[in-house]
C-alpha positions as a printed Julia matrix, in Angstrom:
441×3 Matrix{Float64}:
 -109.98   39.79    16.31
 -107.39   37.83    18.35
 -108.53   35.55    21.12
 -108.22   37.28    24.54
 -106.95   35.12    27.36
 -108.01   35.86    30.95
 -105.48   37.46    33.25
 -105.38   34.31    35.36
 -103.9    32.4     32.41
 -100.63   34.25    32.79
  -97.7    33.83    33.0
  -97.52   31.67    29.86
  -94.96   30.03    27.63
  -95.24   29.62    23.86
  -92.9    27.75    21.53
  -92.87   28.99    17.96
  -92.54   26.14    15.51
  -90.71   27.0     12.33
  -92.06   25.4      9.15
  -90.01   22.69     7.49
  -89.51   24.71     4.33
  -90.2    28.08     2.79
  -90.24   30.44     5.76
  -92.13   33.11     3.85
  -95.2    30.99     3.18
  -95.89   30.52     6.87
  -95.03   33.98     8.02
  -96.92   35.81     5.31
 -100.04   33.67     5.2
 -100.43   31.67     8.41
  -99.07   33.72    11.3
 -100.51   32.48    14.58
 -100.93   35.08    17.31
 -101.39   34.6     21.01
 -103.38   37.41    22.61
 -103.12   38.19    26.34
 -105.08   40.72    28.28
 -102.97   42.61    30.83
 -104.06   45.23    33.31
 -101.07   47.57    33.44
 -101.91   49.65    36.5
 -103.15   52.29    36.47
 -103.34   53.27    32.89
 -104.96   50.87    30.41
 -105.82   47.41    29.3
 -103.07   45.96    27.06
 -103.67   43.32    24.45
 -100.35   41.65    23.63
  -99.77   39.62    20.48
  -96.54   37.71    19.88
  -95.68   36.77    16.32
  -93.39   33.93    15.28
  -89.74   34.9     14.9
  -88.7    36.13    11.48
  -86.54   33.87     9.28
  -83.32   35.31    10.69
  -84.05   34.07    14.23
  -81.73   31.1     13.77
  -78.58   33.2     13.73
  -75.72   31.31    15.3
  -74.64   34.28    17.42
  -77.81   34.07    19.55
  -79.45   37.17    18.07
  -83.12   36.76    17.21
  -85.73   39.0     15.64
  -88.95   39.2     17.64
  -92.15   40.9     16.57
  -94.71   41.88    19.23
  -97.98   43.4     18.11
 -100.37   44.9     20.67
 -103.2    47.38    21.18
 -104.23   49.34    24.29
 -107.24   50.93    25.97
 -106.16   54.16    27.68
 -107.34   54.94    31.23
 -108.15   58.26    32.84
 -105.55   60.68    34.14
 -102.84   59.42    31.77
 -101.83   60.45    28.32
 -100.08   57.37    27.03
  -96.62   58.18    25.75
  -95.51   54.67    24.77
  -94.61   51.15    25.8
  -91.43   49.45    26.91
  -90.15   45.87    26.65
  -87.89   44.44    29.39
  -85.94   41.22    29.7
  -86.14   38.99    32.77
  -83.28   40.92    34.38
  -85.27   44.14    34.26
  -83.12   45.6     31.48
  -85.04   47.66    28.95
  -84.78   46.21    25.47
  -86.74   48.77    23.5
  -89.71   51.11    23.61
  -92.25   52.56    21.22
  -93.94   55.92    21.34
  -97.69   56.31    21.28
  -98.25   57.38    17.71
 -101.7    58.01    16.26
 -103.97   54.99    16.5
 -104.12   52.12    18.92
 -102.32   49.39    16.95
  -98.69   49.09    17.97
  -95.78   46.84    17.01
  -92.49   46.22    18.76
  -89.77   44.59    16.64
  -86.71   44.19    18.83
  -83.5    42.27    18.21
  -82.97   40.14    21.29
  -79.71   38.52    22.37
  -80.19   35.26    24.27
  -77.75   32.61    25.39
  -80.05   29.64    24.9
  -83.24   28.93    23.02
  -85.77   30.85    25.16
  -86.25   34.28    26.69
  -88.7    35.82    29.2
  -90.03   39.36    28.82
  -92.33   41.91    30.52
  -93.94   45.09    29.24
  -94.89   48.44    30.76
  -96.62   51.59    29.62
  -95.59   55.12    30.45
  -97.35   58.49    30.44
  -96.31   61.81    29.03
  -96.42   63.02    32.61
  -93.49   60.64    33.31
  -95.19   57.89    35.32
  -94.61   54.25    34.31
  -96.82   51.3     35.07
  -95.83   48.2     36.95
  -94.5    45.35    34.85
  -96.87   42.93    33.24
  -96.77   39.28    34.15
  -93.71   37.64    32.51
  -94.17   35.85    29.19
  -91.64   33.4     27.78
  -90.91   32.66    24.12
  -88.95   29.57    23.13
  -86.87   29.78    19.94
  -86.23   26.36    18.43
  -82.81   25.52    17.06
  -82.31   25.8     13.33
  -84.0    22.91    11.53
  -81.28   20.57    10.21
  -80.88   19.74     6.52
  -82.44   16.32     5.92
  -83.41   14.63     2.66
  -86.67   12.65     2.66
  -88.14   10.64    -0.25
  -91.78    9.84    -0.82
  -92.38    7.44    -3.75
  -95.8     6.63    -5.21
  -96.1     3.77    -5.94
  -93.02    2.07    -4.54
  -93.64   -1.18    -6.42
  -95.54   -2.47    -9.43
  -95.35   -4.1    -12.84
  -93.19   -2.73   -15.65
  -93.53   -0.33   -17.28
  -94.25    1.67   -14.11
  -94.44    5.44   -13.65
  -93.3     6.44   -10.17
  -93.9     9.9     -8.72
  -91.1    11.0     -6.41
  -91.58   13.78    -3.89
  -88.86   15.46    -1.85
  -91.21   17.95    -0.21
  -90.88   16.4      3.25
  -87.17   17.21     3.29
  -86.18   19.88     5.81
  -83.79   22.81     5.76
  -83.38   25.87     3.56
  -83.21   23.74     0.42
  -82.19   25.25    -2.91
  -81.79   22.09    -5.03
  -83.28   18.59    -5.26
  -81.2    16.15    -7.35
  -82.56   12.68    -8.23
  -80.77    9.55    -9.44
  -82.98    6.64   -10.49
  -80.6     3.69   -10.41
  -81.59    2.34   -13.84
  -78.88    4.0    -15.92
  -81.07    6.88   -17.05
  -80.13   10.55   -16.78
  -80.64   12.25   -13.4
  -83.25   14.95   -12.85
  -83.76   18.0    -10.65
  -86.86   19.3     -8.89
  -88.86   18.86    -5.71
  -91.32   16.59    -7.6
  -90.35   14.29   -10.5
  -91.97   11.37   -12.31
  -89.87    8.55   -13.73
  -90.79    5.5    -15.8
  -89.13    2.17   -14.99
  -89.32   -0.08   -18.05
  -87.74   -3.31   -16.83
  -88.18   -5.65   -13.92
  -85.72   -5.3    -11.08
  -84.98   -3.56    -7.8
  -83.79    0.03    -8.17
  -82.19    2.31    -5.6
  -83.33    5.91    -5.92
  -81.1     8.6     -4.46
  -82.17   12.12    -3.49
  -79.52   14.73    -2.72
  -80.7    18.07    -1.32
  -78.5    21.17    -1.14
  -79.14   24.18     1.09
  -78.29   27.86     0.61
  -74.94   27.36     2.35
  -73.88   24.57    -0.02
  -74.43   21.78     2.53
  -75.88   18.5      1.23
  -77.93   15.62     2.6
  -78.62   12.36     0.76
  -81.1     9.56     1.27
  -82.1     6.43    -0.65
  -85.32    4.58    -1.37
  -85.93    1.24    -3.08
  -88.37    0.68    -5.94
  -89.33   -2.9     -6.83
  -90.53   -3.57   -10.37
  -91.9    -6.97   -11.36
  -92.99   -8.44   -14.68
  -91.87   -7.14   -18.02
  -88.34   -7.76   -19.16
  -85.19   -7.08   -17.14
  -83.28   -4.0    -18.18
  -80.81   -4.98   -20.89
  -77.48   -3.21   -21.24
  -76.04   -2.52   -24.7
  -72.96   -4.47   -25.81
  -69.48   -2.96   -26.03
  -67.82   -2.94   -29.48
  -64.01   -3.09   -29.73
  -62.03   -3.25   -33.01
  -58.43   -4.27   -33.57
  -57.07   -4.03   -37.13
  -53.78   -4.72   -38.9
  -52.25   -2.64   -41.7
  -54.89    0.08   -41.91
  -52.46    2.28   -43.89
  -50.67    1.19   -47.06
  -50.59    0.92   -50.84
  -53.31   -0.81   -52.79
  -54.11   -3.61   -52.97
  -54.24   -3.45   -49.16
  -55.37   -6.48   -47.16
  -56.72   -5.59   -43.72
  -57.71   -8.08   -41.02
  -60.31   -6.78   -38.58
  -60.77   -8.4    -35.17
  -63.81   -7.74   -32.96
  -63.2   -10.53   -30.47
  -62.58   -7.97   -27.71
  -66.24   -6.94   -27.86
  -68.47   -8.03   -24.99
  -71.98   -7.84   -23.56
  -72.58   -6.91   -19.88
  -75.56   -9.28   -19.73
  -73.62  -12.21   -21.19
  -75.72  -12.31   -24.38
  -74.32  -13.91   -27.54
  -73.14  -11.3    -30.03
  -73.45  -11.12   -33.79
  -70.96   -9.08   -35.82
  -71.68   -6.94   -38.88
  -68.73   -5.43   -40.75
  -69.02   -2.55   -43.2
  -65.7    -1.91   -44.91
  -66.53    1.54   -46.26
  -65.94    0.7    -49.94
  -69.21   -1.1    -50.52
  -68.07   -4.39   -49.05
  -69.61   -5.94   -45.92
  -69.69   -9.09   -43.83
  -72.01  -10.35   -41.08
  -72.53  -13.39   -38.88
  -71.17  -14.95   -35.73
  -67.51  -14.6    -36.75
  -65.76  -11.94   -34.71
  -63.07  -11.31   -37.35
  -63.01  -10.52   -41.06
  -60.41   -9.86   -43.77
  -60.97   -7.4    -46.6
  -58.84   -6.27   -49.56
  -58.98   -2.61   -50.6
  -58.16   -2.46   -54.31
  -58.32    1.29   -54.91
  -56.56    4.17   -53.26
  -58.72    6.29   -50.97
  -59.77    6.95   -47.38
  -62.36    4.56   -45.94
  -64.15    4.16   -42.62
  -64.74    0.57   -41.65
  -67.32   -0.07   -38.94
  -68.17   -2.95   -36.64
  -71.72   -3.26   -35.34
  -72.29   -5.77   -32.55
  -75.81   -6.85   -31.6
  -77.05   -8.85   -28.62
  -80.18  -10.95   -28.38
  -82.26   -8.08   -26.94
  -82.01   -5.77   -29.95
  -79.3    -3.64   -28.38
  -76.57   -2.61   -30.84
  -73.29   -0.7    -30.64
  -71.2     0.53   -33.59
  -67.46    1.25   -33.57
  -65.55    2.84   -36.52
  -61.91    2.54   -37.63
  -60.3     4.55   -40.49
  -58.42    2.89   -43.38
  -56.06    4.87   -45.65
  -55.1     3.28   -48.97
  -52.55    4.89   -51.28
  -49.97    3.9    -53.89
  -50.29    1.97   -57.12
  -53.38   -0.12   -57.54
  -53.09   -3.31   -59.58
  -56.62   -4.64   -59.35
  -59.71   -3.31   -61.1
  -57.45   -1.18   -63.35
  -54.89    1.53   -62.76
  -53.8     4.66   -64.6
  -50.95    4.45   -67.11
  -48.27    7.12   -67.13
  -46.69    7.92   -70.51
  -44.0    10.44   -71.55
  -43.09   11.83   -74.96
  -40.02   14.06   -75.5
  -38.66   16.02   -78.45
  -35.04   14.97   -77.76
  -33.22   12.62   -75.43
  -29.51   13.24   -76.08
  -27.97   16.6    -76.9
  -25.06   18.81   -75.91
  -25.6    21.06   -72.92
  -27.15   23.48   -72.19
  -30.33   22.22   -73.83
  -34.08   22.42   -73.32
  -36.42   19.43   -73.53
  -40.2    19.5    -74.0
  -41.96   16.79   -71.93
  -45.57   15.76   -72.65
  -47.71   13.43   -70.48
  -50.97   13.85   -72.37
  -50.95   10.28   -73.63
  -51.3     8.95   -70.04
  -54.6     7.15   -69.37
  -56.79    6.74   -66.21
  -57.89    3.5    -64.56
  -61.07    3.32   -66.62
  -62.91    5.25   -69.28
  -65.13    6.83   -66.64
  -62.15    8.23   -64.72
  -59.68   11.0    -65.55
  -56.12   12.03   -64.8
  -56.26   14.75   -62.15
  -52.56   15.32   -61.45
  -49.25   15.18   -63.36
  -46.12   15.32   -61.18
  -42.66   15.63   -62.81
  -39.22   15.0    -61.31
  -36.34   15.89   -63.67
  -33.62   14.09   -61.73
  -31.55   17.24   -61.19
  -33.4    18.45   -58.09
  -36.1    20.25   -60.07
  -39.8    19.37   -60.15
  -42.91   20.61   -61.93
  -46.57   19.81   -62.42
  -48.81   19.91   -65.45
  -49.71   17.83   -68.45
  -46.97   19.4    -70.61
  -43.75   21.03   -69.26
  -40.4    22.38   -70.51
  -37.11   21.97   -68.65
  -33.53   23.1    -69.33
  -30.54   20.94   -68.35
  -27.26   22.8    -67.76
  -24.87   20.12   -66.5
  -23.41   17.18   -68.39
  -24.83   13.86   -67.29
  -27.6    11.28   -67.61
  -30.95   12.14   -66.02
  -33.9     9.91   -65.08
  -37.02   11.99   -65.58
  -40.14   10.52   -63.9
  -43.82   11.31   -64.36
  -46.36   10.26   -61.71
  -50.02   10.5    -62.69
  -52.98   10.3    -60.28
  -56.49    9.62   -61.51
  -59.91   10.48   -60.04
  -60.04    7.21   -58.06
  -56.86    8.15   -56.2
  -54.79    5.48   -57.95
  -51.29    6.4    -59.16
  -48.74    5.22   -61.7
  -45.18    6.28   -62.53
  -42.99    6.04   -65.64
  -39.39    7.13   -66.4
  -37.44    8.38   -69.42
  -33.64    8.84   -69.74
  -32.16   12.16   -70.89
  -28.42   12.4    -71.78
  -26.63   15.74   -71.66
  -23.34   15.69   -73.61
  -20.42   18.11   -73.81
  -20.99   21.17   -75.99
  -19.14   21.14   -79.41
  -16.38   23.86   -79.65
  -14.78   24.69   -83.06
  -11.65   26.06   -81.4
  -10.92   22.65   -79.91
  -11.16   21.06   -83.39
   -8.69   23.36   -85.19
   -5.47   21.56   -84.06
   -6.97   18.27   -85.11
   -7.99   19.62   -88.52
   -4.52   21.09   -89.02
   -2.87   17.74   -88.31
   -5.22   16.0    -90.7
   -4.52   18.49   -93.47
   -0.74   18.3    -92.91
   -0.76   14.51   -92.93
   -2.79   14.45   -96.1
   -0.4    16.89   -97.85
    2.71   14.83   -96.9
    1.1    11.67   -98.17
    0.37   13.25  -101.54
    3.99   14.51  -101.88
    5.61   11.1   -101.34
    3.5     9.48  -104.01
    5.0    11.62  -106.91
    7.49    9.81  -109.42
C-alpha cells in the first residue's frame, strides 16, 4: 500500500531520477511511487501516485510520457464518471472514465518547453458536475543522461603475472557496446566486464570505448602498473634479401638478413634453412648456398633474440637447366639413316638416354627436328620434305628435374631422277662408240 501524505504536505515537487543504464530494470522492478491524499470537493478522497517517466521521456522535441496511477473513495450524491488532468494553464490534457474497480491509471503524453511541468486533477460526476482542482503537483524531467565511459579496474597495480578485472558498468548512456584495449599488444575484447592477464612488468594504458544506440562513442583511459616479473619482450623482425634466386643449376645464391632487427635492441642469431637439406646458423647475418639440382625450394631465415622470441621469413628459389654436380642425365639419339634423298622418313630413338643416378628415371623426352616441327616420346618418326641439313635435338629431363640435350645432323639430298640421267648416258655411249671406231686398222 503506498504511503499517504497529509493534505498539508501539498503542493509538492518530485524529480524523477533516471537510472544510469538499462531503463527497463528500474521501471519494471523498482518503480518508486509518491502517494498524495487529496480531498476533491465534494465527491471523494483521491490517492494520486506518480510513476517515473517511461524510457521515451528524453525525446528532444519536449514530448514526455507520464504515468499517473491513482485510486478514489466515492462520496455521496455523486456517481463518479471519471478524472481529468490539467496543466498549469488550466488546459485539459486528458481524462479517464470511471471503469469498474477503483484502480485508475492516466498515461498522457505531455509537451513541455523545459524540464518540468505542473499539473492538477479533478473528478467529474455522471450528473455533469466537476470538482475543484487539486493542489498543483510538479514533476521535473531530467535531461537525457550523456554518454560517458567509466573504467573500474581491480586491482590497478601488482606483480606480474597479474589478472585485472575491468568493469565498465559505471558508464552512462544507452550503451550497446563496450570495447577494451589493454595496451600490451594483445587482442582487444568486448563486454561490460572483462578480465585480462598482464604478464610483464610495465605501465599499461587501458582504453574503454562505449557506443550507444545512436552510434555515438565515448572513450576513457586508465593506467595499470605492473611490477616484478620480466618486461614484455617484442618479437624480432626478419627481413631477407637474396641474389639470383632463379637460374640454372648449379645456382649460387647469397642470402642477406642484415636488415632484420629487434624492437628491444636484443642481439639476434640467424638460422638459415635452404630447403634442399642444407642449413646454416650463428651470428652471421648472411649466407651463401649452392643449389646443385633443378627444383623449386623455399629458403627460410629464422631470427631469434635473447628472450626466446623468434620470427621466420621465407623466400622461394627456382633452379632449372643442366646440372653438372652430383650427376646429370645423359641424352642419347640413335637413327636409322642420316643422309638420304628427299622426301624421306627417319626413325629417332632416345631410349639409350640415362638419368642422373641409378635411383632416378627419365620422365620426359622432347624432340626438335630443326624444321619447325617438335614431338615428345622415347621413340619418334619424322618425315623431311625439303632439301637441306637439319640439327635434330633431344632434351631429356629426369625425376630430379635435371635436364640434358644432345644433337644429331640429318642431311636431305636431291631426289634421283632417271630422266635427268638419259642425256648423260647417251653422251657416254656415243663417246664410247666413236672411240672404238677410230681404233680399227
